[in-house]
XYZ file of C-alpha atoms in Angstrom:
710
model
C -143.382 -56.298 -46.412
C -145.334 -56.122 -49.922
C -144.123 -52.464 -50.414
C -140.644 -54.663 -49.556
C -140.340 -56.774 -52.388
C -139.289 -54.896 -55.140
C -135.649 -54.691 -52.642
C -135.397 -58.504 -52.702
C -135.028 -58.456 -56.052
C -132.010 -59.159 -58.448
C -132.133 -56.237 -61.355
C -130.878 -58.510 -63.699
C -132.808 -61.890 -63.830
C -135.842 -60.111 -61.312
C -136.395 -62.808 -59.327
C -135.754 -63.144 -55.903
C -131.475 -62.797 -54.832
C -130.515 -65.863 -55.229
C -126.678 -66.137 -53.155
C -126.494 -62.375 -53.376
C -122.582 -60.818 -53.554
C -122.367 -57.649 -52.994
C -119.988 -55.309 -55.853
C -118.071 -52.459 -54.828
C -120.390 -49.715 -55.601
C -123.001 -50.962 -52.839
C -125.122 -52.967 -55.807
C -126.193 -56.520 -55.447
C -126.873 -59.035 -57.823
C -127.125 -62.751 -58.094
C -123.727 -64.460 -58.695
C -125.550 -66.450 -61.609
C -126.399 -63.197 -62.548
C -123.211 -61.491 -61.944
C -121.423 -64.182 -64.135
C -124.126 -63.735 -67.107
C -122.956 -60.269 -67.482
C -119.191 -60.980 -67.731
C -116.936 -59.480 -70.275
C -114.022 -60.092 -71.529
C -111.253 -57.555 -71.993
C -107.949 -57.393 -73.793
C -105.288 -58.403 -72.482
C -103.647 -55.069 -72.457
C -106.316 -54.110 -70.395
C -105.588 -56.863 -68.027
C -104.058 -56.008 -64.199
C -101.040 -57.935 -65.079
C -100.585 -55.564 -68.041
C -101.583 -52.822 -66.331
C -99.131 -53.957 -64.020
C -96.131 -54.536 -66.120
C -96.154 -51.012 -67.989
C -95.668 -49.634 -64.261
C -98.913 -48.301 -63.871
C -98.743 -48.839 -60.205
C -102.363 -49.545 -59.899
C -103.698 -52.554 -57.843
C -105.453 -55.482 -59.425
C -108.085 -55.593 -57.222
C -108.479 -51.574 -55.948
C -112.288 -50.580 -54.456
C -112.397 -47.431 -53.971
C -110.076 -46.226 -56.857
C -112.166 -48.388 -59.379
C -115.863 -47.400 -57.495
C -114.977 -43.351 -58.258
C -115.447 -43.519 -62.253
C -116.599 -46.112 -64.835
C -113.391 -47.740 -66.778
C -116.153 -48.106 -70.415
C -118.237 -44.970 -69.630
C -119.095 -42.433 -72.377
C -119.506 -39.333 -69.578
C -120.638 -41.582 -67.790
C -123.869 -42.263 -70.139
C -124.428 -45.022 -68.202
C -123.432 -47.264 -71.763
C -120.475 -49.624 -72.285
C -118.135 -48.923 -75.055
C -116.268 -52.669 -75.398
C -116.006 -52.038 -79.511
C -112.958 -51.300 -79.991
C -110.998 -54.471 -78.770
C -111.032 -57.477 -80.865
C -111.242 -60.114 -78.278
C -114.761 -57.991 -77.373
C -117.124 -57.210 -80.052
C -119.506 -54.443 -79.348
C -122.594 -56.257 -77.953
C -125.972 -54.127 -77.921
C -127.553 -52.908 -74.641
C -130.160 -55.526 -73.061
C -132.941 -54.844 -70.209
C -133.858 -57.013 -67.123
C -137.331 -57.892 -65.963
C -136.691 -54.390 -63.812
C -136.160 -52.114 -66.585
C -132.505 -51.822 -66.339
C -129.731 -52.326 -68.758
C -127.874 -55.161 -68.782
C -124.503 -56.474 -70.861
C -124.331 -59.735 -71.812
C -121.505 -61.536 -72.339
C -119.289 -61.779 -75.091
C -120.296 -65.267 -75.946
C -121.910 -67.682 -74.011
C -120.263 -69.055 -70.645
C -119.654 -73.221 -71.253
C -121.704 -75.688 -70.220
C -120.551 -77.494 -66.544
C -122.021 -79.337 -63.775
C -120.346 -76.309 -61.503
C -121.901 -74.630 -59.132
C -121.791 -70.714 -60.183
C -119.306 -70.493 -56.902
C -116.888 -72.594 -58.476
C -117.126 -71.962 -62.220
C -113.795 -70.756 -63.731
C -113.852 -67.150 -64.739
C -112.077 -66.264 -68.115
C -109.104 -64.560 -67.575
C -109.041 -60.413 -68.318
C -113.313 -60.510 -67.522
C -114.629 -57.140 -66.646
C -118.388 -56.828 -64.639
C -120.966 -53.281 -65.317
C -123.242 -53.602 -62.124
C -126.559 -53.179 -64.052
C -127.934 -50.065 -61.210
C -125.394 -47.083 -61.290
C -123.542 -48.896 -64.679
C -120.056 -48.145 -63.039
C -117.496 -51.050 -64.420
C -114.786 -53.140 -62.535
C -112.433 -56.004 -63.589
C -111.842 -58.645 -61.443
C -108.757 -60.272 -60.062
C -107.934 -63.729 -60.621
C -109.944 -64.492 -56.830
C -113.443 -63.109 -59.842
C -116.211 -63.706 -58.694
C -114.793 -65.268 -55.310
C -113.494 -62.180 -54.787
C -116.845 -60.251 -53.932
C -118.411 -60.804 -50.270
C -121.729 -62.523 -50.051
C -124.824 -61.049 -49.036
C -125.980 -62.875 -46.223
C -128.231 -60.487 -44.582
C -130.066 -60.227 -47.909
C -130.414 -63.919 -47.724
C -131.044 -63.923 -44.431
C -134.699 -61.078 -44.611
C -135.623 -62.986 -48.179
C -136.299 -66.058 -46.794
C -137.454 -64.436 -43.534
C -140.189 -62.440 -46.267
C -140.878 -66.040 -48.079
C -141.388 -67.533 -44.812
C -143.653 -65.134 -43.820
C -145.528 -65.048 -47.222
C -145.890 -69.785 -46.506
C -148.838 -71.238 -45.868
C -149.927 -71.479 -42.065
C -148.152 -73.793 -40.014
C -149.323 -77.008 -38.433
C -149.411 -78.397 -35.058
C -146.637 -81.377 -35.082
C -148.797 -83.849 -32.888
C -152.217 -84.137 -34.553
C -152.465 -87.344 -35.221
C -155.401 -87.244 -38.006
C -155.323 -84.539 -40.080
C -153.241 -81.454 -38.363
C -154.572 -78.526 -37.424
C -153.154 -74.988 -37.709
C -150.591 -74.227 -34.978
C -151.391 -71.061 -31.918
C -147.672 -71.769 -30.314
C -144.626 -72.936 -30.157
C -142.126 -73.852 -27.389
C -138.798 -72.774 -27.824
C -137.485 -75.297 -25.309
C -139.216 -78.164 -26.468
C -138.875 -76.925 -31.009
C -142.796 -77.704 -31.420
C -145.175 -76.620 -32.902
C -148.755 -77.060 -30.643
C -152.646 -76.383 -31.913
C -154.687 -75.531 -28.265
C -155.923 -79.363 -27.906
C -152.780 -80.785 -28.398
C -150.822 -77.725 -25.498
C -153.686 -78.636 -22.843
C -153.195 -82.105 -23.108
C -148.845 -83.036 -23.642
C -147.460 -79.605 -23.182
C -149.131 -78.308 -19.780
C -148.519 -74.981 -18.251
C -147.323 -76.446 -14.390
C -144.167 -78.355 -13.421
C -141.782 -78.088 -14.879
C -143.239 -76.920 -18.760
C -144.464 -74.259 -16.380
C -141.009 -72.640 -17.588
C -140.787 -72.945 -20.656
C -141.824 -70.017 -23.942
C -144.978 -70.470 -25.935
C -144.425 -67.942 -28.466
C -146.356 -67.173 -31.786
C -146.301 -69.481 -34.700
C -144.521 -66.843 -37.083
C -142.148 -66.118 -34.224
C -140.913 -69.767 -33.386
C -140.352 -70.404 -37.176
C -138.194 -67.412 -37.547
C -136.082 -67.957 -34.558
C -135.941 -71.581 -35.267
C -134.266 -70.399 -38.604
C -131.752 -68.198 -36.749
C -130.307 -70.270 -33.690
C -127.893 -71.401 -36.104
C -127.075 -68.001 -37.281
C -124.582 -68.719 -40.322
C -121.493 -67.585 -39.777
C -119.676 -65.326 -42.294
C -116.132 -66.156 -43.325
C -113.697 -63.881 -45.317
C -113.196 -63.855 -48.813
C -109.405 -64.133 -49.021
C -109.511 -67.446 -46.441
C -112.228 -68.704 -46.616
C -111.475 -71.329 -43.710
C -111.086 -67.794 -41.493
C -113.890 -65.914 -39.447
C -114.851 -62.404 -39.857
C -113.572 -61.170 -36.253
C -112.502 -57.275 -37.057
C -113.934 -54.311 -39.473
C -111.160 -51.984 -41.139
C -112.604 -48.556 -41.377
C -110.510 -47.542 -44.285
C -111.855 -50.070 -46.516
C -115.071 -50.581 -44.951
C -115.105 -54.977 -44.307
C -114.962 -56.869 -42.161
C -111.709 -59.046 -41.809
C -110.453 -62.070 -40.041
C -107.545 -62.047 -38.025
C -105.255 -63.771 -41.196
C -105.857 -61.018 -42.507
C -104.390 -59.003 -39.817
C -101.179 -61.291 -39.648
C -100.943 -60.527 -43.431
C -100.662 -56.709 -42.922
C -102.852 -55.553 -45.790
C -104.774 -53.539 -43.217
C -101.657 -52.862 -40.729
C -101.699 -48.676 -41.613
C -105.692 -48.762 -41.661
C -107.869 -48.331 -38.099
C -109.671 -51.889 -37.067
C -112.215 -52.279 -34.723
C -113.872 -54.512 -33.377
C -116.041 -56.746 -35.101
C -119.163 -56.973 -32.441
C -118.558 -53.045 -31.547
C -119.397 -51.747 -35.464
C -122.023 -53.744 -35.596
C -123.995 -52.366 -32.759
C -122.640 -48.660 -33.268
C -123.692 -49.089 -37.634
C -127.342 -50.725 -36.712
C -127.673 -47.782 -34.018
C -126.976 -45.288 -37.315
C -128.742 -47.165 -39.155
C -131.601 -47.056 -36.978
C -131.064 -42.679 -36.057
C -131.032 -42.463 -40.443
C -135.055 -44.820 -40.495
C -136.146 -41.900 -37.848
C -135.416 -39.202 -39.951
C -136.871 -41.110 -42.990
C -139.809 -42.449 -41.349
C -140.563 -38.933 -40.267
C -140.529 -38.255 -44.105
C -142.614 -41.717 -45.018
C -145.515 -39.682 -42.791
C -145.570 -36.078 -43.732
C -145.659 -38.280 -47.321
C -148.692 -40.291 -46.528
C -150.496 -37.314 -44.450
C -149.461 -34.868 -47.970
C -151.548 -37.806 -50.002
C -154.475 -37.764 -47.504
C -154.213 -33.730 -48.065
C -154.118 -34.974 -52.077
C -156.362 -37.411 -51.908
C -158.807 -34.443 -49.513
C -157.982 -32.252 -52.558
C -159.639 -34.684 -54.920
C -162.752 -34.470 -53.255
C -162.622 -30.916 -52.901
C -162.095 -30.191 -56.784
C -165.242 -32.774 -57.219
C -166.842 -30.373 -55.108
C -166.008 -27.255 -55.838
C -166.445 -28.373 -59.134
C -170.470 -29.816 -58.977
C -170.809 -25.867 -56.672
C -169.152 -23.968 -59.392
C -171.252 -25.388 -62.315
C -174.469 -24.725 -60.370
C -172.924 -21.180 -60.169
C -172.073 -21.027 -63.898
C -175.847 -22.788 -64.101
C -177.407 -20.322 -62.232
C -175.237 -16.818 -64.320
C -176.891 -17.331 -67.490
C -180.107 -18.946 -66.028
C -180.362 -15.051 -64.475
C -178.733 -13.932 -67.587
C -181.655 -15.463 -69.863
C -184.381 -14.437 -67.480
C -183.350 -11.126 -67.911
C -183.460 -10.766 -71.375
C -186.657 -12.790 -71.801
C -188.161 -10.178 -69.293
C -186.913 -7.290 -71.443
C -188.053 -9.605 -74.883
C -190.910 -9.321 -73.297
C -191.362 -5.579 -72.916
C -190.336 -5.289 -76.300
C -192.898 -7.049 -77.299
C -195.504 -5.331 -75.135
C -194.158 -1.692 -76.968
C -194.408 -3.586 -81.221
C -197.927 -4.767 -79.628
C -198.714 -1.121 -78.498
C -197.823 0.269 -81.849
C -199.372 -2.444 -83.875
C -202.730 -1.316 -82.081
C -202.230 2.366 -81.698
C -200.903 1.742 -86.042
C -204.238 -0.530 -86.260
C -206.969 2.169 -84.683
C -205.569 5.567 -86.789
C -206.013 3.263 -89.700
C -209.385 2.074 -88.618
C -210.610 5.509 -87.384
C -209.586 6.811 -90.821
C -211.737 3.737 -92.970
C -214.946 4.382 -90.810
C -214.415 8.173 -91.410
C -214.145 7.974 -94.710
C -216.498 5.156 -95.080
C -219.183 7.974 -93.364
C -218.404 10.795 -95.978
C -218.197 8.529 -99.253
C -221.604 7.330 -98.544
C -222.620 10.550 -97.997
C -220.870 11.527 -101.074
C -222.423 8.885 -102.538
C -225.822 9.888 -101.406
C -225.450 13.731 -102.353
C -224.517 12.537 -105.948
C -227.309 9.771 -106.695
C -230.220 13.035 -104.889
C -228.225 15.477 -107.635
C -228.650 13.708 -110.467
C -231.993 12.967 -109.392
C -232.836 15.837 -108.906
C -231.414 16.829 -112.963
C -233.711 14.756 -113.972
C -236.739 17.139 -112.809
C -238.138 18.981 -115.667
C -239.663 21.620 -113.435
C -237.391 24.282 -114.537
C -238.767 26.831 -111.217
C -239.324 24.203 -108.783
C -235.259 23.223 -109.975
C -234.442 26.546 -109.648
C -235.701 27.025 -105.932
C -233.244 24.365 -105.538
C -230.060 24.542 -107.619
C -227.646 26.847 -105.418
C -228.183 25.161 -102.212
C -227.099 21.983 -103.962
C -223.888 23.786 -106.159
C -223.230 24.944 -102.785
C -223.589 21.680 -100.884
C -221.063 19.960 -103.877
C -218.415 22.232 -103.875
C -218.984 22.167 -99.940
C -218.089 18.713 -100.144
C -215.599 18.372 -102.666
C -213.939 21.166 -100.544
C -213.630 18.764 -98.215
C -211.813 15.457 -100.013
C -209.476 18.364 -101.069
C -207.784 19.001 -97.488
C -205.827 15.653 -97.105
C -208.740 13.750 -97.234
C -207.390 11.200 -99.316
C -204.157 10.518 -97.375
C -203.027 7.903 -95.205
C -202.258 9.143 -91.856
C -200.194 6.261 -90.835
C -197.980 4.584 -92.520
C -197.380 0.527 -92.797
C -194.074 0.757 -91.312
C -192.457 0.237 -87.549
C -190.471 3.083 -86.671
C -188.693 0.962 -84.666
C -184.737 -0.594 -84.483
C -183.537 -3.190 -81.831
C -179.875 -1.970 -81.974
C -178.207 -5.277 -79.811
C -174.888 -5.271 -81.198
C -173.594 -4.110 -78.372
C -175.636 -7.129 -76.035
C -173.782 -9.795 -78.579
C -170.849 -8.079 -78.047
C -170.988 -8.739 -75.015
C -172.011 -11.803 -75.409
C -168.938 -12.636 -77.067
C -166.906 -11.623 -74.246
C -168.949 -12.935 -71.875
C -165.743 -15.580 -70.202
C -164.168 -15.976 -66.519
C -162.852 -13.614 -64.420
C -159.229 -14.890 -63.175
C -160.182 -14.285 -59.415
C -157.168 -15.688 -57.673
C -153.716 -13.547 -57.543
C -150.568 -14.886 -58.784
C -149.356 -15.938 -55.625
C -151.476 -18.561 -53.600
C -153.371 -18.904 -50.492
C -152.399 -20.878 -47.826
C -153.359 -24.114 -47.584
C -156.381 -25.491 -45.547
C -155.187 -25.966 -41.611
C -155.797 -28.893 -39.876
C -157.528 -29.222 -36.433
C -154.817 -31.046 -34.031
C -157.806 -33.774 -32.940
C -155.021 -35.116 -29.581
C -154.074 -31.089 -28.379
C -158.465 -30.096 -28.449
C -160.499 -29.904 -25.719
C -163.462 -28.690 -22.906
C -162.933 -28.178 -19.307
C -166.332 -26.335 -18.006
C -167.496 -23.393 -19.941
C -163.711 -23.420 -21.764
C -162.565 -24.671 -25.218
C -159.221 -24.948 -26.321
C -158.276 -25.899 -29.550
C -155.306 -26.480 -32.088
C -154.446 -26.996 -34.997
C -151.029 -27.149 -37.758
C -150.600 -25.913 -41.773
C -150.518 -29.451 -43.529
C -147.270 -31.046 -44.024
C -144.642 -29.795 -46.971
C -147.175 -26.682 -47.399
C -145.104 -24.360 -49.287
C -147.256 -21.101 -49.205
C -146.821 -19.288 -45.521
C -149.837 -18.311 -43.635
C -149.586 -14.963 -41.773
C -152.108 -15.682 -39.871
C -154.854 -17.788 -38.933
C -159.156 -16.712 -38.011
C -160.594 -18.581 -35.548
C -164.880 -19.078 -35.246
C -167.350 -20.730 -33.591
C -170.655 -21.244 -34.182
C -173.485 -19.873 -30.945
C -173.828 -23.134 -29.011
C -176.723 -23.662 -30.584
C -176.276 -24.277 -34.121
C -176.113 -21.290 -35.629
C -174.023 -18.645 -37.368
C -170.421 -18.448 -36.780
C -168.314 -15.952 -35.823
C -164.889 -14.542 -35.637
C -163.214 -14.940 -31.768
C -159.805 -15.101 -32.325
C -157.704 -13.672 -35.109
C -153.241 -14.347 -35.430
C -150.505 -16.379 -35.995
C -150.601 -18.434 -32.973
C -151.953 -21.687 -33.602
C -153.245 -22.426 -30.546
C -156.358 -20.675 -28.621
C -158.338 -20.738 -25.686
C -161.777 -19.821 -25.753
C -163.924 -18.699 -21.963
C -166.787 -17.951 -21.822
C -169.133 -20.547 -23.676
C -172.384 -21.931 -22.790
C -172.579 -24.989 -20.290
C -173.917 -28.408 -21.072
C -173.870 -27.007 -25.298
C -172.521 -28.388 -28.188
C -170.250 -25.816 -30.210
C -169.256 -26.156 -33.636
C -165.455 -24.747 -34.644
C -163.538 -24.258 -37.749
C -160.356 -22.352 -38.339
C -158.968 -20.802 -41.693
C -155.423 -19.198 -42.833
C -154.932 -15.864 -44.430
C -152.183 -13.787 -45.674
C -152.243 -10.663 -48.228
C -152.970 -12.975 -51.078
C -156.536 -14.231 -49.368
C -157.817 -16.480 -47.414
C -157.166 -20.658 -47.011
C -161.275 -22.857 -47.361
C -162.019 -23.810 -43.954
C -160.399 -26.704 -42.174
C -163.293 -29.636 -41.595
C -165.577 -28.157 -38.372
C -164.581 -29.876 -34.680
C -168.087 -30.338 -32.921
C -167.021 -29.517 -28.773
C -169.446 -30.260 -26.339
C -169.075 -28.204 -22.839
C -169.338 -29.687 -19.867
C -172.640 -30.656 -18.264
C -172.119 -28.730 -14.516
C -169.985 -26.051 -13.592
C -166.702 -27.037 -11.609
C -165.239 -23.458 -10.136
C -163.288 -21.649 -6.980
C -163.496 -18.135 -5.836
C -161.235 -15.951 -7.578
C -158.608 -14.148 -5.481
C -157.950 -11.540 -8.634
C -161.285 -9.720 -8.512
C -162.603 -10.383 -4.856
C -161.798 -7.491 -1.764
C -158.274 -7.456 -0.748
C -159.882 -8.628 3.485
C -160.965 -11.378 1.843
C -158.591 -14.709 3.367
C -158.440 -17.851 1.250
C -157.945 -21.470 1.425
C -158.947 -24.558 0.665
C -158.019 -24.095 -2.816
C -159.445 -21.471 -3.151
C -162.967 -23.173 -2.158
C -163.277 -21.569 1.724
C -163.191 -18.194 2.554
C -163.526 -15.788 5.126
C -162.623 -12.253 6.292
C -160.145 -10.048 8.195
C -162.556 -7.118 8.653
C -166.013 -5.956 10.706
C -167.514 -5.230 7.923
C -169.047 -6.641 4.983
C -166.838 -7.866 1.814
C -167.995 -9.638 -1.606
C -165.900 -12.517 -2.785
C -167.567 -13.723 -6.746
C -166.765 -17.350 -8.537
C -164.120 -17.945 -10.943
C -167.016 -18.211 -13.802
C -169.416 -16.222 -15.140
C -173.027 -18.111 -16.692
C -175.330 -16.851 -19.231
C -177.612 -19.856 -20.451
C -179.079 -23.360 -18.926
C -179.358 -24.232 -15.667
C -176.564 -24.356 -12.625
C -176.844 -24.899 -8.413
C -174.408 -24.787 -6.050
C -173.797 -24.761 -1.992
C -172.127 -23.414 0.636
C -171.689 -24.705 3.287
C -171.244 -22.381 7.326
C -168.061 -23.224 8.818
C -167.976 -20.597 10.987
C -170.950 -18.689 12.517
C -170.020 -15.973 15.331
C -171.994 -13.341 17.034
C -175.327 -13.653 14.897
C -173.573 -12.002 11.938
C -176.064 -11.911 8.525
C -173.940 -12.728 5.411
C -175.538 -12.840 2.030
C -175.214 -15.194 -0.566
C -176.310 -14.953 -4.856
C -175.469 -13.503 -8.339
C -173.646 -11.220 -9.489
C -172.109 -9.078 -12.156
C -167.982 -8.582 -12.711
C -168.245 -4.596 -11.297
C -170.096 -4.874 -8.391
C -169.003 -2.934 -5.631
C -166.783 -5.043 -2.977
C -166.349 -3.304 0.192
C -170.817 -3.393 1.040
C -173.339 -6.059 1.746
C -174.119 -8.253 -1.623
C -177.306 -6.316 -2.628
C -176.549 -2.652 -1.945
C -175.986 -1.445 -5.291
C -177.682 -2.530 -8.305
C -175.157 -5.040 -10.025
C -176.098 -7.944 -7.235
C -179.048 -10.286 -6.289
C -179.029 -11.231 -3.109
C -180.110 -13.163 -0.305
C -179.022 -11.757 3.418
C -179.974 -14.053 6.328
C -178.648 -14.028 10.121
C -179.715 -16.516 12.612
C -183.795 -15.954 12.557
C -184.692 -14.411 9.222
C -183.665 -13.797 5.804
C -183.781 -11.232 3.198
C -183.935 -10.953 -0.343
C -182.001 -7.283 -1.497
C -180.883 -6.154 -5.096
C -180.085 -2.736 -5.471
C -180.199 -2.162 -1.760
C -184.492 -3.186 -1.207
C -185.251 -5.147 0.636
C -188.229 -7.953 0.066
C -189.748 -10.927 1.138
C -188.356 -11.304 4.710
C -188.720 -15.245 5.384
C -188.072 -16.929 9.206
C -185.724 -19.647 9.435
C -181.629 -19.051 9.758
C -178.441 -20.390 9.400
C -176.256 -21.930 12.099
C -172.237 -23.101 11.865
C -172.721 -26.472 9.620
C -176.393 -24.926 7.682
C -175.956 -25.747 3.863
C -177.121 -22.748 1.482
C -177.806 -23.884 -2.135
C -178.008 -20.983 -4.278
C -180.362 -22.147 -8.043
C -179.639 -19.735 -10.969
C -181.945 -21.076 -13.826
C -180.971 -18.634 -16.375
C -183.580 -20.747 -19.278
C -186.868 -19.728 -17.085
C -184.719 -16.372 -15.471
C -185.279 -16.992 -11.811
C -182.912 -16.732 -9.078
C -183.754 -19.425 -5.951
C -182.312 -19.882 -2.368
C -182.571 -23.176 -0.516
C -181.666 -23.437 3.218
C -180.218 -27.254 4.427
C -182.152 -28.695 1.350
C -185.925 -26.516 1.744
C -186.731 -23.600 -0.329
C -186.342 -20.258 1.611
C -189.410 -18.122 0.663
C -190.577 -18.421 -2.911
C -188.871 -17.528 -5.648
C -186.577 -15.075 -4.894
C -185.799 -13.072 -8.544
C -187.650 -13.324 -12.108
C -186.490 -11.656 -15.254
C -182.725 -12.013 -14.989
C -180.390 -12.305 -17.666
C -177.016 -11.172 -18.654
C -173.567 -12.888 -17.077
C -173.664 -13.727 -13.705
C -171.353 -15.095 -11.244
C -171.789 -16.699 -8.342
C -171.105 -14.344 -4.863
C -170.566 -14.342 -1.649
C -170.098 -11.081 1.135
C -169.335 -11.922 4.571
C -167.253 -10.143 7.418
C -165.021 -11.668 9.706
C -167.584 -13.350 11.701
C -168.557 -15.936 8.843
C -166.486 -18.880 7.141
C -167.944 -20.847 4.028
C -166.312 -23.131 1.513
C -167.963 -23.535 -1.875
C -169.149 -26.427 -3.009
C -170.221 -27.413 -6.802
C -170.288 -30.002 -9.823
C -173.450 -30.346 -8.121
C -176.653 -31.121 -9.910
C -179.860 -29.418 -9.849
C -182.185 -30.946 -7.077
C -184.603 -33.578 -7.815
C -187.301 -32.040 -6.989
C -187.075 -28.751 -9.413
C -186.257 -31.255 -12.088
C -189.026 -33.156 -11.747
C -191.694 -29.560 -10.805
C -189.550 -27.561 -14.174
C -190.361 -30.662 -16.349
C -194.598 -30.364 -14.979
C -193.887 -26.325 -15.807
């Protein structure tokens, strides 16, 4: 209701309409506000002067005057009155609602009359404050405009709905809040007063009690106002002129104002227009619903943008950190090479220092020895050693002269790091625009009301968001494995509904869908959680059975037209979980040996169940039973079947075992172990046997307790 409030406020004063009138342009305005924005026109533009000049325009032609603003400048919405001596230029003002209005040329004279009775100056013009169309008033002035009583009623109901709660009219002290109103008594009651003064028995039992708000509205509407004719104020409207689009009275018709117009009954047109308005509202309601869904989509986009921003920032930081780590690793490698070169240079120089030091020590020792020899005064002794010393001195000198005093290593490092390409790459590091010019489709919306599961099948439905402008060429539906594993594609196509069969029983699946076109794929929809049935309900499958099998009882009962054994399978396959079903023997003649068990879909259908490697079965006659697989007979067990017997089949794919029961007693040991894959319930029989299938059964209690102990 609060969203409607702007519709109930005058564009001039900004308050709720008071005595609203309808202008020819269909907009509304308060009667007092209409008087305040009247503008006086020159005498030459009055209706009387136009009639005198023979213009042929009536003094109150709504249809013609509504087509164009009389004083507009290219329909800009601004009036130009400055050219008239009697109407000086008046600036345009703004109402509280932001609509431009034109004030009167001079203030209205003080009067104590109501706005409807105050005389309007001659040659007055009124401009609609919303569409700015102008209209010259006739002699009737503002009384020539019809009053909008419907709008008044809506405003009254709106204001009453926001008023304080109604009080009980029979409480003696401190009236309590009323809870009901009796339409016949026209009294508001609280619960204690209703029980005391208006008991639901006797004549009062026929009275109609309604909520207080409804009673308040009905009380107000009961004396409904009757709209009167604007030309004949004592006459009520009784007909409707289709051409003039206005209610008229019978006196208007007698005067001939609408003699050539199509006139219809007021009540009939009232119902017709109400129906048309209701139909128009239906379309508008659909648009409003789409707009609400679109707003939800936009709000979801805000959340998605925030999530994507956080994810993208984290990705960017991770990428930059990876670059920094790679640079640090390369830095460490380069530093290691520098250190290696540094150590090599130091080693070479230190080795040369050591070598020169030893050599210099030897040379110095030789020099000191030679000086001491020179000091000797014994010529013969000197000459004995002088030749050898001279050779040693020359040899030592020659050793110093062969590059010994040249450094073997330079102090400069012959390494130069060229980082300009890397710096250029860093400066050029930027985002690559991955999205093409044309956008991807919007994210599909799963229609929860149409998604469901049945047995081990799931049906999903989805649609494009409302107001989506990017078409989708197809959709991709994904499901996980029912155990919280990875998603896998189960459908790719243009349809918006898909049924997935062959799921595991008693499992929880997650489903999601995305749209795609030539540009790319959309985001995934929200994930939908699906729960398959705990137990299986199924019947025999006529489509895969041998042609000699005869079906009845909605495919739950089967027999055969042949004396040879024929195979029939169940409709549902099992690959996971524990499953139990039973078959009752309806007819058993001449001691045949039917077989019961499980089989693959491609099992042989014209031989006894278990003859090939695609079936695991127990065949039984009236005295004993055998287990059979791939034509191998094992575990003969005493005890057979008769008419009315019940055969139970327990397939435990969690423990990979198959067990049989006759009349609630286990028949022999566990029949088969290490069974895995996809299995279908199966039976083989001939014309001497008829059985009925019973499904949707829980696992026997004794087996459940045994499995829990194990």
